[in-house]
Short mmCIF file of C-alpha atoms in Angstrom, two decimals:
data_model
loop_
_atom_site.label_atom_id
_atom_site.label_comp_id
_atom_site.label_asym_id
_atom_site.label_seq_id
_atom_site.Cartn_x
_atom_site.Cartn_y
_atom_site.Cartn_z
CA UNK T 108 -37.70 -26.34 42.51
CA UNK T 109 -34.20 -26.80 40.84
CA UNK T 110 -32.82 -30.36 40.78
CA UNK T 111 -29.32 -29.24 40.59
CA UNK T 112 -28.57 -25.18 41.31
CA UNK T 113 -25.47 -23.91 40.50
CA UNK T 114 -25.12 -20.30 41.78
CA UNK T 115 -22.29 -18.31 40.61
CA UNK T 116 -19.80 -21.02 41.02
CA UNK T 117 -15.87 -20.05 41.04
CA UNK T 118 -13.43 -23.13 41.90
CA UNK T 119 -9.34 -21.41 42.88
CA UNK T 120 -6.57 -23.84 42.93
CA UNK T 121 -3.22 -22.50 43.72
CA UNK T 122 -0.89 -22.54 40.88
CA UNK T 123 2.23 -24.68 41.44
CA UNK T 124 5.28 -23.18 43.20
CA UNK T 125 7.17 -24.60 40.74
CA UNK T 126 5.54 -22.98 38.06
CA UNK T 127 8.32 -19.99 36.73
CA UNK T 128 4.83 -17.88 35.51
CA UNK T 129 3.52 -17.79 38.51
CA UNK T 130 3.41 -15.25 41.11
CA UNK T 131 3.00 -15.27 44.56
CA UNK T 132 -0.35 -16.07 45.54
CA UNK T 133 -1.76 -16.84 42.11
CA UNK T 134 -4.08 -18.89 41.23
CA UNK T 135 -6.26 -21.32 38.60
CA UNK T 136 -9.76 -21.10 38.51
CA UNK T 137 -11.19 -24.13 37.31
CA UNK T 138 -14.56 -22.67 37.60
CA UNK T 139 -15.23 -19.51 36.57
CA UNK T 140 -18.53 -17.74 37.81
CA UNK T 141 -21.16 -20.91 36.63
CA UNK T 142 -24.45 -20.34 37.46
CA UNK T 143 -26.65 -23.09 36.16
CA UNK T 144 -29.64 -24.95 36.95
CA UNK T 145 -31.21 -27.97 35.73
CA UNK T 146 -34.60 -28.81 36.46
CA UNK T 147 -36.06 -32.44 38.20
CA UNK T 148 -37.26 -34.89 35.51
CA UNK T 149 -34.43 -33.26 32.76
CA UNK T 150 -31.53 -35.61 30.63
CA UNK T 151 -29.01 -32.77 30.76
CA UNK T 152 -25.79 -33.10 29.03
CA UNK T 153 -22.71 -31.39 29.93
CA UNK T 154 -20.03 -31.50 27.73
CA UNK T 155 -15.96 -30.20 27.21
CA UNK T 156 -12.80 -31.22 26.60
CA UNK T 157 -10.15 -32.29 29.14
CA UNK T 158 -9.28 -29.83 31.65
CA UNK T 159 -12.80 -27.78 31.50
CA UNK T 160 -14.05 -28.47 34.54
CA UNK T 161 -16.53 -30.58 34.28
CA UNK T 162 -15.26 -32.96 36.86
CA UNK T 163 -14.39 -30.00 39.19
CA UNK T 164 -18.38 -29.60 38.86
CA UNK T 165 -19.15 -32.92 40.33
CA UNK T 166 -17.01 -33.08 42.80
CA UNK T 167 -18.36 -29.60 43.89
CA UNK T 168 -21.76 -31.21 43.57
CA UNK T 169 -21.42 -34.72 45.81
CA UNK T 170 -19.45 -32.13 48.59
CA UNK T 171 -15.72 -34.10 47.84
CA UNK T 172 -14.38 -30.37 46.84
CA UNK T 173 -15.85 -26.87 48.66
CA UNK T 174 -15.85 -23.75 46.06
CA UNK T 175 -14.66 -20.79 46.55
CA UNK T 176 -17.00 -18.43 46.20
CA UNK T 177 -21.12 -19.40 44.96
CA UNK T 178 -23.51 -21.88 46.20
CA UNK T 179 -24.60 -25.34 45.16
CA UNK T 180 -27.65 -27.27 46.17
CA UNK T 181 -29.45 -30.88 45.44
CA UNK T 182 -33.20 -30.59 45.37
CA UNK T 183 -32.77 -27.38 47.47
CA UNK T 184 -30.36 -29.00 49.75
CA UNK T 185 -27.05 -26.77 50.08
CA UNK T 186 -24.88 -29.31 49.38
CA UNK T 187 -21.95 -27.95 52.04
CA UNK T 188 -24.85 -26.28 54.82
CA UNK T 189 -27.02 -30.02 54.30
CA UNK T 190 -24.76 -31.94 53.45
CA UNK T 191 -26.46 -35.43 54.60
CA UNK T 192 -29.83 -34.72 52.54
CA UNK T 193 -27.99 -33.27 50.09
CA UNK T 194 -26.18 -36.59 49.28
CA UNK T 195 -29.06 -38.59 50.25
CA UNK T 196 -30.39 -37.10 46.85
CA UNK T 197 -27.60 -37.73 44.53
CA UNK T 198 -26.06 -40.62 43.15
CA UNK T 199 -22.71 -40.36 41.30
CA UNK T 200 -21.12 -42.62 38.84
CA UNK T 201 -17.26 -41.79 38.92
CA UNK T 202 -14.79 -41.34 36.05
CA UNK T 203 -12.74 -43.86 38.21
CA UNK T 204 -12.47 -47.51 38.59
CA UNK T 205 -13.36 -47.19 42.47
CA UNK T 206 -13.41 -50.27 44.08
CA UNK T 207 -13.48 -52.52 47.53
CA UNK T 208 -11.49 -55.49 47.23
CA UNK T 209 -12.94 -57.70 49.95
CA UNK T 210 -16.33 -58.13 49.51
CA UNK T 211 -18.26 -59.47 46.59
CA UNK T 212 -20.99 -57.68 44.70
CA UNK T 213 -23.62 -58.05 46.50
CA UNK T 214 -22.23 -57.50 49.76
CA UNK T 215 -21.18 -54.26 48.18
CA UNK T 216 -24.40 -53.28 47.62
CA UNK T 217 -25.76 -54.60 51.18
CA UNK T 218 -22.95 -52.37 52.39
CA UNK T 219 -23.96 -49.82 49.76
CA UNK T 220 -27.10 -49.43 51.13
CA UNK T 221 -26.57 -49.37 55.32
CA UNK T 222 -24.31 -46.15 54.23
CA UNK T 223 -27.94 -44.42 53.38
CA UNK T 224 -29.51 -46.07 56.51
CA UNK T 225 -31.75 -48.23 54.54
CA UNK T 226 -32.65 -52.24 55.16
CA UNK T 227 -34.22 -55.19 53.80
CA UNK T 228 -33.42 -53.42 50.41
CA UNK T 229 -32.52 -57.13 48.84
CA UNK T 230 -35.80 -56.04 46.35
CA UNK T 231 -34.08 -53.28 44.48
CA UNK T 232 -30.11 -54.46 44.80
CA UNK T 233 -32.01 -57.81 43.05
CA UNK T 234 -33.44 -55.50 40.27
CA UNK T 235 -30.03 -53.46 39.90
CA UNK T 236 -28.79 -56.76 39.35
CA UNK T 237 -30.45 -57.92 36.94
CA UNK T 238 -31.03 -54.73 34.61
CA UNK T 239 -27.29 -54.24 34.47
CA UNK T 240 -26.67 -57.37 33.79
CA UNK T 241 -24.81 -58.71 36.80
CA UNK T 242 -26.71 -61.50 38.44
CA UNK T 243 -24.60 -64.13 37.54
CA UNK T 244 -22.22 -61.74 38.97
CA UNK T 245 -23.79 -61.51 42.03
CA UNK T 246 -21.40 -63.54 44.29
CA UNK T 247 -18.17 -62.66 42.65
CA UNK T 248 -15.08 -61.07 44.23
CA UNK T 249 -14.74 -57.32 43.06
CA UNK T 250 -11.36 -58.50 41.83
CA UNK T 251 -12.15 -60.69 40.09
CA UNK T 252 -14.57 -58.68 37.45
CA UNK T 253 -13.55 -57.19 34.41
CA UNK T 254 -13.37 -53.42 34.24
CA UNK T 255 -16.47 -53.21 32.36
CA UNK T 256 -18.10 -55.27 34.87
CA UNK T 257 -17.03 -52.98 37.56
CA UNK T 258 -18.33 -50.18 35.91
CA UNK T 259 -21.86 -51.86 36.32
CA UNK T 260 -20.82 -52.23 39.99
CA UNK T 261 -20.24 -48.20 40.27
CA UNK T 262 -23.61 -47.75 38.53
CA UNK T 263 -25.36 -50.03 41.33
CA UNK T 264 -23.82 -48.43 44.08
CA UNK T 265 -24.74 -45.15 42.96
CA UNK T 266 -28.22 -46.34 42.78
CA UNK T 267 -28.91 -48.75 45.64
CA UNK T 268 -30.40 -46.10 47.41
CA UNK T 269 -32.71 -45.21 44.35
CA UNK T 270 -31.38 -41.28 43.95
CA UNK T 271 -33.71 -38.97 42.73
CA UNK T 272 -30.97 -37.48 40.84
CA UNK T 273 -28.40 -39.40 39.24
CA UNK T 274 -24.52 -38.01 37.62
CA UNK T 275 -23.15 -39.87 35.50
CA UNK T 276 -18.90 -39.12 35.15
CA UNK T 277 -18.14 -40.74 31.84
CA UNK T 278 -19.64 -43.76 32.63
CA UNK T 279 -19.18 -45.78 29.55
CA UNK T 280 -15.09 -44.68 29.03
CA UNK T 281 -13.81 -47.70 27.78
CA UNK T 282 -16.69 -50.03 28.13
CA UNK T 283 -18.15 -52.55 25.36
CA UNK T 284 -21.04 -51.75 23.17
CA UNK T 285 -23.19 -54.48 25.04
CA UNK T 286 -22.29 -52.31 28.05
CA UNK T 287 -23.34 -48.94 26.99
CA UNK T 288 -26.62 -50.59 25.65
CA UNK T 289 -27.32 -52.16 28.78
CA UNK T 290 -26.61 -49.05 30.64
CA UNK T 291 -28.73 -46.52 28.52
CA UNK T 292 -32.07 -48.49 28.52
CA UNK T 293 -31.67 -48.63 32.11
CA UNK T 294 -30.40 -44.88 32.70
CA UNK T 295 -33.62 -43.98 30.49
CA UNK T 296 -36.23 -45.99 31.93
CA UNK T 297 -35.06 -44.16 35.44
CA UNK T 298 -35.74 -40.89 33.64
CA UNK T 299 -39.19 -41.39 32.43
CA UNK T 300 -40.09 -42.96 35.99
CA UNK T 301 -38.75 -38.98 37.12
CA UNK T 302 -34.92 -39.15 37.85
CA UNK T 303 -33.14 -36.56 36.72
CA UNK T 304 -29.75 -37.04 35.16
CA UNK T 305 -26.87 -35.34 34.57
CA UNK T 306 -24.31 -36.90 32.44
CA UNK T 307 -20.97 -36.24 31.08
CA UNK T 308 -19.32 -37.84 28.26
CA UNK T 309 -16.59 -37.79 25.20
CA UNK T 310 -18.87 -39.33 23.04
CA UNK T 311 -21.16 -37.23 21.48
CA UNK T 312 -23.50 -39.61 19.71
CA UNK T 313 -24.88 -40.02 23.52
CA UNK T 314 -25.37 -36.95 24.43
CA UNK T 315 -27.27 -35.78 21.00
CA UNK T 316 -29.60 -39.28 21.80
CA UNK T 317 -30.33 -38.33 25.05
CA UNK T 318 -29.86 -35.37 26.79
CA UNK T 319 -33.18 -32.53 25.71
CA UNK T 320 -30.44 -29.68 27.18
CA UNK T 321 -26.74 -29.37 26.65
CA UNK T 322 -24.19 -26.95 28.60
CA UNK T 323 -20.67 -26.68 26.72
CA UNK T 324 -17.97 -26.04 29.28
CA UNK T 325 -14.59 -24.78 28.20
CA UNK T 326 -11.68 -23.16 30.60
CA UNK T 327 -13.96 -23.26 33.50
CA UNK T 328 -16.83 -21.44 32.03
CA UNK T 329 -20.17 -22.41 30.67
CA UNK T 330 -20.09 -20.91 26.62
CA UNK T 331 -23.29 -22.44 25.25
CA UNK T 332 -26.04 -23.55 26.77
CA UNK T 333 -29.90 -24.75 25.27
CA UNK T 334 -32.04 -27.12 24.22
CA UNK T 335 -30.17 -29.91 22.19
CA UNK T 336 -32.56 -29.83 19.56
CA UNK T 337 -31.40 -25.49 18.93
CA UNK T 338 -28.31 -26.26 19.14
CA UNK T 339 -28.06 -28.23 16.52
CA UNK T 340 -30.78 -26.04 14.48
CA UNK T 341 -28.07 -23.42 15.16
CA UNK T 342 -25.69 -24.83 13.39
CA UNK T 343 -24.13 -22.98 10.43
CA UNK T 344 -23.87 -25.58 7.93
CA UNK T 345 -24.41 -29.18 6.70
CA UNK T 346 -20.83 -31.35 5.82
CA UNK T 347 -19.19 -32.46 3.14
CA UNK T 348 -17.80 -35.87 4.10
CA UNK T 349 -15.96 -37.99 1.84
CA UNK T 350 -12.95 -41.14 2.11
CA UNK T 351 -9.61 -40.29 0.55
CA UNK T 352 -6.65 -42.59 0.73
CA UNK T 353 -3.40 -39.93 0.68
CA UNK T 354 -3.49 -36.45 2.37
CA UNK T 355 -5.04 -33.52 1.63
CA UNK T 356 -2.97 -29.63 0.84
CA UNK T 357 -1.99 -28.31 3.41
CA UNK T 358 -4.22 -25.24 2.85
CA UNK T 359 -7.11 -27.35 2.08
CA UNK T 360 -5.92 -29.74 5.24
CA UNK T 361 -6.98 -26.38 7.40
CA UNK T 362 -10.24 -26.29 6.69
CA UNK T 363 -11.56 -29.65 6.97
CA UNK T 364 -11.80 -32.71 10.19
CA UNK T 365 -9.70 -35.51 9.37
CA UNK T 366 -9.75 -39.03 10.88
CA UNK T 367 -7.86 -41.13 9.32
CA UNK T 368 -9.20 -41.78 5.66
CA UNK T 369 -12.48 -39.26 6.80
CA UNK T 370 -12.21 -36.12 5.56
CA UNK T 371 -15.07 -33.47 6.42
CA UNK T 372 -16.13 -29.89 5.47
CA UNK T 373 -18.23 -27.86 6.49
CA UNK T 374 -20.72 -26.93 3.44
CA UNK T 375 -23.25 -24.01 3.16
CA UNK T 376 -24.87 -24.93 0.00
CA UNK T 377 -23.87 -26.68 -3.13
CA UNK T 378 -21.83 -24.19 -5.09
CA UNK T 379 -19.84 -24.81 -1.61
CA UNK T 380 -19.82 -28.50 -1.97
CA UNK T 381 -18.74 -28.59 -5.88
CA UNK T 382 -15.33 -26.26 -4.87
CA UNK T 383 -14.14 -28.68 -2.31
CA UNK T 384 -14.85 -31.45 -4.56
CA UNK T 385 -13.34 -29.41 -7.64
CA UNK T 386 -9.69 -28.38 -5.06
CA UNK T 387 -9.87 -32.33 -4.37
CA UNK T 388 -9.67 -33.39 -7.89
CA UNK T 389 -6.84 -30.37 -9.03
CA UNK T 390 -4.71 -32.28 -5.90
CA UNK T 391 -5.11 -35.23 -7.88
CA UNK T 392 -7.15 -36.95 -5.27
CA UNK T 393 -10.02 -38.57 -5.66
CA UNK T 394 -12.72 -38.51 -3.48
CA UNK T 395 -14.75 -41.95 -2.12
CA UNK T 396 -17.87 -42.32 -0.66
CA UNK T 397 -19.14 -38.79 -1.06
CA UNK T 398 -21.91 -37.91 1.09
CA UNK T 399 -23.77 -35.05 2.49
CA UNK T 400 -25.12 -34.93 5.70
CA UNK T 401 -27.06 -32.63 8.75
CA UNK T 402 -24.31 -30.99 11.04
CA UNK T 403 -24.51 -33.22 14.53
CA UNK T 404 -23.31 -32.21 18.13
CA UNK T 405 -19.63 -33.34 17.30
CA UNK T 406 -19.89 -29.85 14.43
CA UNK T 407 -21.72 -27.81 17.11
CA UNK T 408 -19.44 -28.82 19.82
CA UNK T 409 -16.00 -27.99 17.65
CA UNK T 410 -17.39 -25.00 16.36
CA UNK T 411 -18.23 -23.47 19.21
CA UNK T 412 -15.15 -24.44 21.15
CA UNK T 413 -13.72 -23.17 18.18
CA UNK T 414 -15.45 -19.60 18.71
CA UNK T 415 -14.34 -19.47 22.12
CA UNK T 416 -10.49 -19.53 21.85
CA UNK T 417 -9.04 -18.28 25.25
CA UNK T 418 -6.24 -18.91 27.73
CA UNK T 419 -6.36 -20.12 31.10
CA UNK T 420 -7.73 -18.21 33.74
CA UNK T 421 -5.68 -17.11 36.05
CA UNK T 422 -5.70 -14.43 39.36
CA UNK T 423 -3.71 -12.68 41.61
CA UNK T 424 -5.95 -13.33 44.69
CA UNK T 425 -8.27 -16.47 45.18
CA UNK T 426 -11.84 -15.75 44.33
#
């Protein structure tokens, strides 16, 4: 039995009436015939640019949004027709910082336990507080906490009923290194104990380090799905990386990935490396800290997105 199953799922929204390009009844497809199975015990990554449909998938999975077509289940429980059991099997850490300002941390976790009908949950709450570095904040009101501490509480809330399936939607966005390390150590421990984890993140090094399989989503469609190791093996080239203190000529810059002073080129062999370096020299520039590295998940991701350029999907009728 799959921990999470999407079967031919589409989600359409009406286009705004103010849109000059929208015909009457035209819809926008946030998800377009998505099929995906995540097995029990997997640590699975869902990647995609902003607007790809990741949060829509999670909203459908959590029962917060109804799919226009198709079915979604958690451990065999349909998220619409068997909502209670599906929701009990699922712990979702949302992207947004949503909290109740009237309670302290421990009270909030007790209330969340009661929501799932769990009594005498103090020992597990204490374990969550300790593992997430919240013990000394247990009696603090939520309004007194920093953004990073609030995010830790969101993680604790999602885990308070010991769900077999954990969904993390950008859990480390905007948080410090300490929280990231604490969170991943704890989540990895839960995964080793048999919990299934679905992660969305823009920190691709996290996905590469943690996820056994990865799906890449673009404009509502899955454009890549494979083991992380196989995605990396399929990368077409190594990467030439160096630093520059000046701008590259436009013709060279169009072939490069540039982040501040760091310039990176895909390079299949030594001859191609020398051609790029020669072009830099001919432009009167000096490459510093030159190195050649293996392609990483960010390189694979950018390559997949480039290969799957496409427009927004629209339809004259709701699918």
